[in-house]
Amino acid sequence: RQRILSGMQPSAGSLHLGNYLGALVHWVRLQETYDAVFFIPDLHAITVPQDPAELAQRTRTTAAQYIAGGVDPERATLFVQSHVPEHAQLAWVLNCLTGFGEASRMTQFKDKSSKQGSDSASVGLFTYPILQAADILLYQPDGVPVGEDQRQHVELSRDLAQRFNSRFGETFVVPKPFIQKDSAKIYDLQNPTAKMSKSASSAAGLVNLLDDPKVSAKRIRSAVTDDGSEIRFDRAAKPGISNLLAIFSSLTGRTVEDLEAAYEGRMYGHLKVDLAAAVADTLGPVRVRAEELLSDPAELDRLLALGAAKARDLAAPTLAAVYERVGFLPVA
Ligand code: ATP
Ligand code: MG
């Protein structure tokens, strides 16, 4: 079987609708036919300042949401990145193969560091995509399901795999990005030209998996809409309404054309009420299941320990080959 690998940062108390529709639902489908590796990148979460107690809690909460959303810890390999030291070890080697200029071109660093002020941005944030390349290449996956926002990072991991292979001999599978073409990018409800993001400066534009459905309904009712009154998909002229239509379509499987026809002559408020109901129908059961899982942290930790053992069995041979090829003296 071919292998895929993906992860979502434990950078907030809850995943949001973009993470769910843009990633989790695809993972659940892919684990049926692929050997799937899903992890929680906690090493990445400390590239920006973190609260230690919160990080540990968020790591568990993220794991619970993966499982509640349908990731099967028996079938897939589900683990926490820091439980597998090979990630940091391979990242160092890849750091030494990456050009400074090459790393400087990564747009996520530019976006995230400009939010923090580039003097206070950490070197870890700068090398984030190289750690991500290590995450990927350790497991020799064929495909990396990610959103469009991650395409550039997967390209970097391909470049580094090819560079290593040509300099030191065939070692890595060169992975392909699996960009879900049919999956909408979800935008912030208050700022519908920016993507919905865990690290958004305000929660008002987010629909979170773990929020009370009443909170989500309120945020959807308060979503920024556009001038005029027509319910029509037009990203340039009507980014707010287009975002709501795209979310509605992804949640229900109805096409945007079908929704436009159904809401012809009706008001923005009607669309918002129905969308809030669709969100509650889909996310309600996920939230309930996640809360069940979180009520037994020992069991969740046990599942993660099993996942870490499976992951190390996959990662260790890759790192051993890398160490040998770069010329590190083996332990006698
Ligand atoms: P952060 O703000 O901490 O970067 P994030 O919300 O961007 O968080 P990530 O952990 O970076 O989430 O991404 C996890 C997965 O979710 C990736 O596959 C990414 O492509 C997808 N994703 C993130 N935001 C969206 C979105 N708004 N729409 C669709 N997919 C998204
Ligand atoms: Mg992100």
Coordinates of C-alpha atoms and ligand atoms in Angstrom, one line a residue:
R1 CA 0.0 0.0 0.0
Q2 CA 1.1 3.5 -0.7
R3 CA 1.7 5.7 2.3
I4 CA 0.4 9.2 3.2
L5 CA 1.4 11.5 6.0
S6 CA -0.2 14.7 7.5
G7 CA -0.5 16.7 10.7
M8 CA -2.1 19.7 12.3
Q9 CA -0.5 22.0 14.8
P10 CA -1.8 22.0 18.4
S11 CA -1.6 25.7 18.2
A12 CA -5.1 26.4 19.6
G13 CA -7.6 24.9 22.0
S14 CA -9.7 23.6 19.1
L15 CA -9.4 22.8 15.4
H16 CA -11.6 25.0 13.2
L17 CA -13.8 24.3 10.3
G18 CA -11.0 24.9 7.8
N19 CA -8.9 22.2 9.4
Y20 CA -11.9 19.9 9.4
L21 CA -13.1 20.4 5.9
G22 CA -9.7 21.1 4.4
A23 CA -7.8 18.3 6.1
L24 CA -9.6 15.9 8.6
V25 CA -12.4 14.7 6.4
H26 CA -9.9 13.9 3.6
W27 CA -7.6 12.0 6.0
V28 CA -10.5 9.9 7.2
R29 CA -11.3 8.9 3.6
L30 CA -7.6 8.3 2.7
Q31 CA -6.9 6.0 5.6
E32 CA -9.2 3.5 4.0
T33 CA -6.9 2.9 1.0
Y34 CA -3.5 4.2 2.2
D35 CA -1.1 3.3 5.0
A36 CA -1.8 6.6 6.8
V37 CA 0.5 8.4 9.2
F38 CA -1.1 11.3 11.2
F39 CA 0.8 13.2 13.9
I40 CA 0.5 16.2 16.1
P41 CA 3.4 18.6 15.4
D42 CA 4.1 19.9 18.9
L43 CA 7.7 20.8 18.0
H44 CA 6.2 23.2 15.5
A45 CA 3.9 24.7 18.1
I46 CA 6.9 26.2 20.0
T47 CA 8.1 28.2 17.0
V48 CA 5.9 30.9 18.5
P49 CA 5.8 31.6 22.3
Q50 CA 3.7 29.0 24.1
D51 CA 2.2 28.4 27.5
P52 CA 3.6 25.0 28.6
A53 CA 0.5 23.7 30.4
E54 CA -1.6 24.8 27.6
L55 CA 0.6 23.1 25.0
A56 CA 0.3 19.8 26.7
Q57 CA -3.4 20.1 27.0
R58 CA -3.8 21.2 23.4
T59 CA -1.8 18.3 22.2
R60 CA -4.2 15.9 23.8
T61 CA -7.2 17.9 22.6
T62 CA -5.9 17.8 19.1
A63 CA -5.4 14.0 19.3
A64 CA -9.0 13.7 20.6
Q65 CA -10.3 15.7 17.7
Y66 CA -8.4 13.6 15.1
I67 CA -10.1 10.5 16.6
A68 CA -13.5 12.1 17.1
G69 CA -13.4 13.2 13.4
G70 CA -12.8 9.6 12.3
V71 CA -9.1 8.9 12.4
D72 CA -8.7 5.3 13.5
P73 CA -5.7 4.8 15.8
E74 CA -5.7 1.1 15.1
R75 CA -5.6 1.3 11.4
A76 CA -3.5 4.5 11.0
T77 CA -0.4 5.5 12.9
L78 CA -1.3 8.4 15.2
F79 CA 1.3 10.0 17.4
V80 CA 2.8 13.1 18.9
Q81 CA 5.9 14.5 17.1
S82 CA 8.0 15.0 20.3
H83 CA 7.6 11.3 21.2
V84 CA 9.7 10.4 18.2
P85 CA 13.1 12.1 18.5
E86 CA 14.1 11.2 14.9
H87 CA 12.1 14.3 13.7
A88 CA 14.5 16.7 15.4
Q89 CA 17.5 14.6 14.5
L90 CA 16.7 14.5 10.8
A91 CA 15.8 18.2 10.8
W92 CA 19.3 19.1 11.8
V93 CA 20.8 17.2 8.9
L94 CA 18.3 18.9 6.5
N95 CA 19.0 22.3 8.0
C96 CA 22.6 21.8 6.8
L97 CA 21.4 21.0 3.3
T98 CA 19.1 24.1 3.0
G99 CA 20.3 27.4 1.6
F100 CA 19.7 30.5 3.7
G101 CA 18.2 32.2 0.7
E102 CA 16.0 29.1 -0.1
A103 CA 14.6 29.2 3.5
S104 CA 14.1 32.9 3.2
R105 CA 11.7 32.5 0.3
M106 CA 9.1 30.6 2.4
T107 CA 6.1 32.8 2.5
Q108 CA 4.6 31.4 5.7
F109 CA 7.7 32.8 7.6
K110 CA 7.2 36.2 6.0
D111 CA 3.5 36.1 7.0
K112 CA 3.9 34.9 10.5
S113 CA 7.1 36.9 11.3
S114 CA 5.6 40.1 10.1
K115 CA 2.7 39.6 12.6
Q116 CA 5.2 39.3 15.4
G117 CA 7.8 41.7 14.2
S118 CA 10.8 40.1 12.5
D119 CA 13.2 40.8 15.4
S120 CA 11.1 38.8 17.8
A121 CA 10.4 36.0 15.4
S122 CA 12.4 32.9 16.4
V123 CA 15.0 31.0 14.3
G124 CA 12.7 28.0 14.9
L125 CA 10.0 29.8 13.0
F126 CA 12.5 30.4 10.2
T127 CA 13.5 26.8 10.0
Y128 CA 9.9 25.5 10.5
P129 CA 9.6 24.3 6.8
I130 CA 12.8 22.3 7.2
L131 CA 11.5 20.5 10.3
Q132 CA 8.3 19.9 8.3
A133 CA 10.5 18.3 5.5
A134 CA 12.0 16.0 8.2
D135 CA 8.5 15.1 9.4
I136 CA 7.6 14.0 5.9
L137 CA 10.8 12.4 4.7
L138 CA 11.3 10.2 7.7
Y139 CA 8.3 8.1 6.8
Q140 CA 9.0 7.8 3.1
P141 CA 5.4 8.7 2.2
D142 CA 4.2 8.8 -1.4
G143 CA 1.7 11.6 -0.8
V144 CA 1.2 14.5 1.6
P145 CA -2.4 15.6 1.8
V146 CA -2.3 19.4 2.6
G147 CA -4.2 22.5 1.7
E148 CA -3.0 24.9 -0.9
D149 CA -1.4 27.0 1.9
Q150 CA 1.1 24.2 2.5
R151 CA 2.1 23.6 -1.1
Q152 CA 5.4 25.5 -0.9
H153 CA 6.5 23.5 2.1
V154 CA 5.9 20.2 0.4
E155 CA 7.9 21.5 -2.6
L156 CA 10.8 22.2 -0.3
S157 CA 10.6 18.7 1.1
R158 CA 10.8 17.4 -2.5
D159 CA 13.8 19.6 -3.3
L160 CA 15.6 18.4 -0.1
A161 CA 14.8 14.7 -0.8
Q162 CA 16.2 15.0 -4.3
R163 CA 19.2 17.0 -3.1
F164 CA 20.0 14.4 -0.5
N165 CA 19.5 11.5 -2.9
S166 CA 21.8 13.0 -5.5
R167 CA 24.5 13.9 -3.0
F168 CA 24.5 10.8 -0.8
G169 CA 22.7 8.1 -2.8
E170 CA 19.0 7.1 -3.0
T171 CA 17.6 7.4 0.5
F172 CA 14.2 9.2 0.3
V173 CA 11.0 8.7 -1.5
V174 CA 10.3 12.1 -3.2
P175 CA 6.7 12.8 -1.9
K176 CA 3.9 14.4 -3.9
P177 CA 1.6 17.0 -2.5
F178 CA -2.0 15.7 -2.5
I179 CA -3.9 19.0 -2.8
Q180 CA -7.6 18.3 -2.6
K181 CA -8.9 20.1 -5.6
D182 CA -12.5 19.8 -4.6
S183 CA -11.9 21.0 -1.0
A184 CA -12.6 24.6 -0.5
K185 CA -10.2 26.9 1.4
I186 CA -12.3 28.3 4.2
Y187 CA -12.0 31.9 5.1
D188 CA -12.3 33.9 8.3
L189 CA -15.9 34.9 8.9
Q190 CA -14.9 38.4 9.9
N191 CA -12.3 38.9 7.3
P192 CA -13.3 36.7 4.3
T193 CA -10.2 37.4 2.3
A194 CA -7.9 35.9 5.0
K195 CA -7.9 32.1 5.6
M196 CA -9.5 30.8 8.7
S197 CA -6.6 30.2 11.0
K198 CA -6.0 28.9 14.5
S199 CA -3.6 31.7 15.1
A200 CA -6.1 34.4 14.0
S201 CA -5.9 37.5 16.2
S202 CA -9.6 37.3 17.0
A203 CA -11.8 34.2 17.6
A204 CA -14.9 36.0 16.1
G205 CA -14.1 34.7 12.6
L206 CA -13.6 31.1 13.6
V207 CA -16.0 28.2 13.7
N208 CA -14.3 25.7 16.1
L209 CA -15.0 22.0 16.4
L210 CA -15.1 22.2 20.2
D211 CA -17.3 25.3 20.6
D212 CA -20.8 25.1 21.8
P213 CA -23.1 25.1 18.6
K214 CA -24.8 28.2 20.0
V215 CA -21.4 30.1 19.9
S216 CA -20.9 28.9 16.3
A217 CA -24.4 29.9 15.3
K218 CA -23.8 33.4 16.7
R219 CA -20.6 33.8 14.9
I220 CA -22.2 32.7 11.6
R221 CA -25.0 35.2 12.2
S222 CA -22.4 37.9 12.7
A223 CA -20.3 36.9 9.7
V224 CA -19.4 39.8 7.5
T225 CA -21.5 39.9 4.4
D226 CA -21.3 42.1 1.3
D227 CA -23.2 45.0 -0.1
G228 CA -26.3 44.1 -2.0
S229 CA -28.7 41.3 -1.1
E230 CA -28.1 38.7 -3.7
I231 CA -26.9 35.2 -2.6
R232 CA -24.4 34.5 -5.4
F233 CA -20.9 33.0 -5.5
D234 CA -18.4 35.6 -6.6
R235 CA -15.1 35.6 -4.6
A236 CA -14.0 39.0 -5.9
A237 CA -17.2 41.0 -5.5
K238 CA -18.8 39.0 -2.6
P239 CA -16.1 37.3 -0.6
G240 CA -18.3 36.9 2.6
I241 CA -21.3 35.3 0.9
S242 CA -19.0 33.2 -1.3
N243 CA -17.3 31.8 1.8
L244 CA -20.6 30.9 3.5
L245 CA -21.8 29.2 0.3
A246 CA -18.5 27.3 0.0
I247 CA -18.8 26.1 3.6
F248 CA -22.4 25.1 3.1
S249 CA -21.5 23.2 0.0
S250 CA -18.6 21.3 1.6
L251 CA -20.6 20.4 4.7
T252 CA -23.7 19.1 2.8
G253 CA -22.3 18.0 -0.5
R254 CA -24.8 20.2 -2.3
T255 CA -23.2 22.1 -5.2
V256 CA -22.8 25.9 -5.1
E257 CA -25.1 26.2 -8.1
D258 CA -27.8 24.2 -6.4
L259 CA -27.5 26.5 -3.3
E260 CA -27.6 29.6 -5.4
A261 CA -30.8 28.4 -7.0
A262 CA -32.3 27.4 -3.6
Y263 CA -31.6 30.8 -2.1
E264 CA -32.6 32.9 -5.0
G265 CA -34.7 35.9 -3.8
R266 CA -34.1 35.0 -0.1
M267 CA -32.1 37.0 2.4
Y268 CA -28.6 36.7 3.8
G269 CA -30.1 35.9 7.2
H270 CA -31.9 32.8 5.8
L271 CA -28.6 31.4 4.5
K272 CA -26.9 32.0 7.8
V273 CA -29.6 30.3 9.9
D274 CA -29.5 27.2 7.6
L275 CA -25.8 27.2 7.6
A276 CA -25.6 27.3 11.4
A277 CA -28.0 24.3 11.5
A278 CA -25.8 22.4 9.0
V279 CA -22.7 23.2 11.1
A280 CA -24.4 22.0 14.3
D281 CA -25.5 18.7 12.6
T282 CA -22.0 17.9 11.4
L283 CA -19.8 19.2 14.2
G284 CA -22.1 18.4 17.1
P285 CA -21.4 14.6 17.2
V286 CA -17.6 15.3 16.7
R287 CA -17.6 17.5 19.7
V288 CA -19.5 15.0 21.8
R289 CA -17.1 12.2 20.9
A290 CA -14.0 14.4 21.5
E291 CA -15.3 15.3 25.0
E292 CA -15.8 11.6 25.7
L293 CA -12.2 10.9 24.7
L294 CA -10.9 13.8 26.8
S295 CA -12.7 12.5 29.8
D296 CA -10.3 9.6 29.9
P297 CA -6.8 11.1 29.3
A298 CA -5.0 8.0 30.4
E299 CA -6.6 6.0 27.6
L300 CA -5.8 8.7 25.1
D301 CA -2.2 8.8 26.3
R302 CA -2.1 5.0 25.9
L303 CA -3.2 5.2 22.3
L304 CA -0.6 7.9 21.6
A305 CA 2.1 5.8 23.2
L306 CA 1.2 2.8 20.9
G307 CA 1.2 5.2 18.0
A308 CA 4.7 6.5 18.9
A309 CA 6.1 3.0 19.0
K310 CA 4.7 2.3 15.5
A311 CA 6.0 5.6 14.2
R312 CA 9.5 4.9 15.6
D313 CA 9.6 1.6 13.9
L314 CA 9.1 3.5 10.6
A315 CA 11.3 6.4 11.3
A316 CA 14.4 4.8 12.9
P317 CA 15.6 3.0 9.7
T318 CA 15.4 6.2 7.7
L319 CA 17.4 8.1 10.2
A320 CA 20.0 5.3 10.5
A321 CA 20.5 5.3 6.7
V322 CA 20.8 9.1 6.7
Y323 CA 23.4 9.1 9.5
E324 CA 25.4 6.5 7.8
R325 CA 25.3 8.2 4.4
V326 CA 26.4 11.6 5.7
G327 CA 29.4 10.0 7.4
F328 CA 28.5 9.9 11.1
L329 CA 30.7 7.3 12.8
P330 CA 28.4 4.5 14.0
V331 CA 28.3 3.6 17.7
A332 CA 30.7 0.6 18.0
Ligands
ATP1 P1 -1.9 27.9 12.3 O1 -2.6 29.3 12.3 O2 -1.4 27.6 13.7 O3 -0.9 27.7 11.2 P2 -3.8 26.6 10.8 O4 -5.2 26.9 11.1 O5 -3.2 27.2 9.6 O6 -3.0 26.9 12.1 P3 -2.4 24.2 10.3 O7 -2.1 23.3 11.5 O8 -1.3 25.0 9.8 O9 -3.7 25.0 10.7 O10 -2.9 23.3 9.1 C1 -3.5 22.0 9.3 C2 -4.2 21.6 8.0 O11 -5.4 22.3 7.9 C3 -3.4 21.8 6.8 O12 -3.6 20.7 5.9 C4 -4.0 23.0 6.2 O13 -3.9 23.0 4.8 C5 -5.4 22.9 6.6 N1 -6.1 24.2 6.7 C6 -5.7 25.2 7.6 N2 -6.5 26.3 7.5 C7 -7.4 26.0 6.5 C8 -8.4 26.7 5.9 N3 -8.8 27.9 6.3 N4 -9.1 26.1 4.9 C9 -8.8 24.9 4.5 N5 -7.8 24.1 5.0 C10 -7.1 24.7 6.0
MG2 MG -1.1 27.0 9.2

